[in-house]
């Protein structure tokens, strides 16, 4: 049982398969999310599912971002970001889902069509 930092009340961690966040070779999937409340919420979900949350942005780590935090700065970094919903949806559905379905598109992509 975890304690919700905001309310101080106990909250249940869902029953998570310990292999949910293992890749096809049996290695832990590595995720990175900026420090803050989102990371605190995702930590037990990822680790109980066999995954790892990295302390720093490591090569090969899956970059998670809350869709509400996505900006054009994120887009100009040239890196692929995955919605934090990926983790919660995998846990809820008890299934490792397709990462590409959760890729965050940020910035004025419509402007690219004007240049063609």
Short mmCIF file of C-alpha atoms in Angstrom, two decimals:
data_model
loop_
_atom_site.label_atom_id
_atom_site.label_comp_id
_atom_site.label_asym_id
_atom_site.label_seq_id
_atom_site.Cartn_x
_atom_site.Cartn_y
_atom_site.Cartn_z
CA UNK A 1 0.00 0.00 0.00
CA UNK A 2 1.39 3.39 -1.00
CA UNK A 3 0.62 6.73 0.51
CA UNK A 4 -0.62 9.50 -1.76
CA UNK A 5 1.74 12.44 -1.17
CA UNK A 6 -0.95 15.01 -1.89
CA UNK A 7 -3.72 13.68 0.34
CA UNK A 8 -1.70 11.60 2.81
CA UNK A 9 -4.17 8.75 2.28
CA UNK A 10 -3.22 5.19 1.42
CA UNK A 11 -3.71 4.16 -2.18
CA UNK A 12 -3.48 0.72 -3.71
CA UNK A 13 -0.91 -0.23 -6.31
CA UNK A 14 -2.70 -2.32 -8.92
CA UNK A 15 -1.78 -5.97 -9.33
CA UNK A 16 0.93 -5.68 -11.98
CA UNK A 17 2.63 -8.51 -13.85
CA UNK A 18 6.35 -8.51 -12.93
CA UNK A 19 7.17 -9.01 -16.62
CA UNK A 20 4.91 -6.26 -18.02
CA UNK A 21 7.81 -3.93 -18.80
CA UNK A 22 10.37 -6.47 -20.00
CA UNK A 23 11.45 -6.39 -23.64
CA UNK A 24 11.51 -9.39 -25.96
CA UNK A 25 14.97 -10.40 -24.70
CA UNK A 26 13.82 -10.32 -21.06
CA UNK A 27 15.62 -7.06 -20.23
CA UNK A 28 13.95 -4.29 -18.22
CA UNK A 29 12.49 -1.53 -20.34
CA UNK A 30 14.16 1.72 -19.27
CA UNK A 31 12.08 4.88 -18.98
CA UNK A 32 13.01 8.46 -18.24
CA UNK A 33 10.61 11.12 -17.00
CA UNK A 34 11.56 14.47 -15.48
CA UNK A 35 11.57 14.59 -11.68
CA UNK A 36 8.24 15.68 -10.21
CA UNK A 37 4.80 14.37 -9.26
CA UNK A 38 4.38 12.43 -12.52
CA UNK A 39 7.59 10.49 -11.88
CA UNK A 40 6.44 9.77 -8.32
CA UNK A 41 3.14 8.38 -9.64
CA UNK A 42 4.75 6.25 -12.36
CA UNK A 43 7.61 4.83 -10.27
CA UNK A 44 5.67 2.01 -8.54
CA UNK A 45 3.86 1.11 -11.76
CA UNK A 46 7.06 0.80 -13.80
CA UNK A 47 9.16 -0.95 -11.15
CA UNK A 48 6.45 -3.42 -10.10
CA UNK A 49 6.09 -4.27 -13.80
CA UNK A 50 9.79 -5.12 -14.11
CA UNK A 51 10.83 -1.84 -15.73
CA UNK A 52 13.37 0.74 -14.62
CA UNK A 53 13.00 4.51 -14.19
CA UNK A 54 16.34 6.15 -14.96
CA UNK A 55 17.64 9.02 -12.83
CA UNK A 56 19.05 10.76 -15.90
CA UNK A 57 18.26 10.75 -19.60
CA UNK A 58 20.26 7.70 -20.72
CA UNK A 59 20.84 6.57 -24.31
CA UNK A 60 18.18 4.05 -25.27
CA UNK A 61 15.79 5.03 -22.48
CA UNK A 62 12.18 5.64 -23.48
CA UNK A 63 11.45 9.33 -22.90
CA UNK A 64 8.10 9.80 -21.20
CA UNK A 65 6.28 13.10 -21.04
CA UNK A 66 2.90 14.16 -19.75
CA UNK A 67 0.96 15.36 -22.82
CA UNK A 68 0.14 18.57 -20.95
CA UNK A 69 3.86 19.33 -20.62
CA UNK A 70 4.70 18.86 -24.31
CA UNK A 71 5.95 22.03 -25.99
CA UNK A 72 7.58 23.12 -29.22
CA UNK A 73 10.89 22.99 -27.30
CA UNK A 74 10.28 19.26 -26.89
CA UNK A 75 9.68 18.97 -30.64
CA UNK A 76 12.84 20.86 -31.57
CA UNK A 77 14.97 18.53 -29.44
CA UNK A 78 14.72 15.95 -32.22
CA UNK A 79 13.95 13.20 -29.71
CA UNK A 80 10.96 10.89 -29.66
CA UNK A 81 8.68 11.34 -26.65
CA UNK A 82 6.08 8.86 -25.45
CA UNK A 83 2.98 9.84 -23.49
CA UNK A 84 2.94 8.86 -19.82
CA UNK A 85 -0.45 7.30 -20.64
CA UNK A 86 1.54 4.42 -22.15
CA UNK A 87 2.51 3.20 -18.67
CA UNK A 88 -0.94 3.62 -17.13
CA UNK A 89 -2.70 2.05 -20.14
CA UNK A 90 -0.34 -0.96 -20.09
CA UNK A 91 -1.03 -1.46 -16.38
CA UNK A 92 -4.81 -1.09 -16.80
CA UNK A 93 -4.93 -3.47 -19.78
CA UNK A 94 -2.31 -5.85 -18.30
CA UNK A 95 -0.62 -5.85 -21.68
CA UNK A 96 2.50 -4.32 -23.23
CA UNK A 97 1.07 -1.95 -25.84
CA UNK A 98 2.66 -0.47 -28.97
CA UNK A 99 4.92 2.46 -28.04
CA UNK A 100 4.38 4.11 -31.43
CA UNK A 101 0.68 4.53 -30.64
CA UNK A 102 1.67 6.82 -27.76
CA UNK A 103 4.22 9.01 -29.53
CA UNK A 104 3.67 12.68 -28.71
CA UNK A 105 3.36 15.05 -31.63
CA UNK A 106 4.10 18.60 -30.55
CA UNK A 107 4.56 21.89 -32.29
CA UNK A 108 2.93 23.43 -35.35
CA UNK A 109 3.17 20.40 -37.65
CA UNK A 110 0.50 21.96 -39.88
CA UNK A 111 3.06 24.62 -40.90
CA UNK A 112 5.20 21.96 -42.59
CA UNK A 113 2.43 21.40 -45.11
CA UNK A 114 2.54 25.07 -46.08
CA UNK A 115 6.17 24.74 -47.13
CA UNK A 116 5.51 21.93 -49.61
#
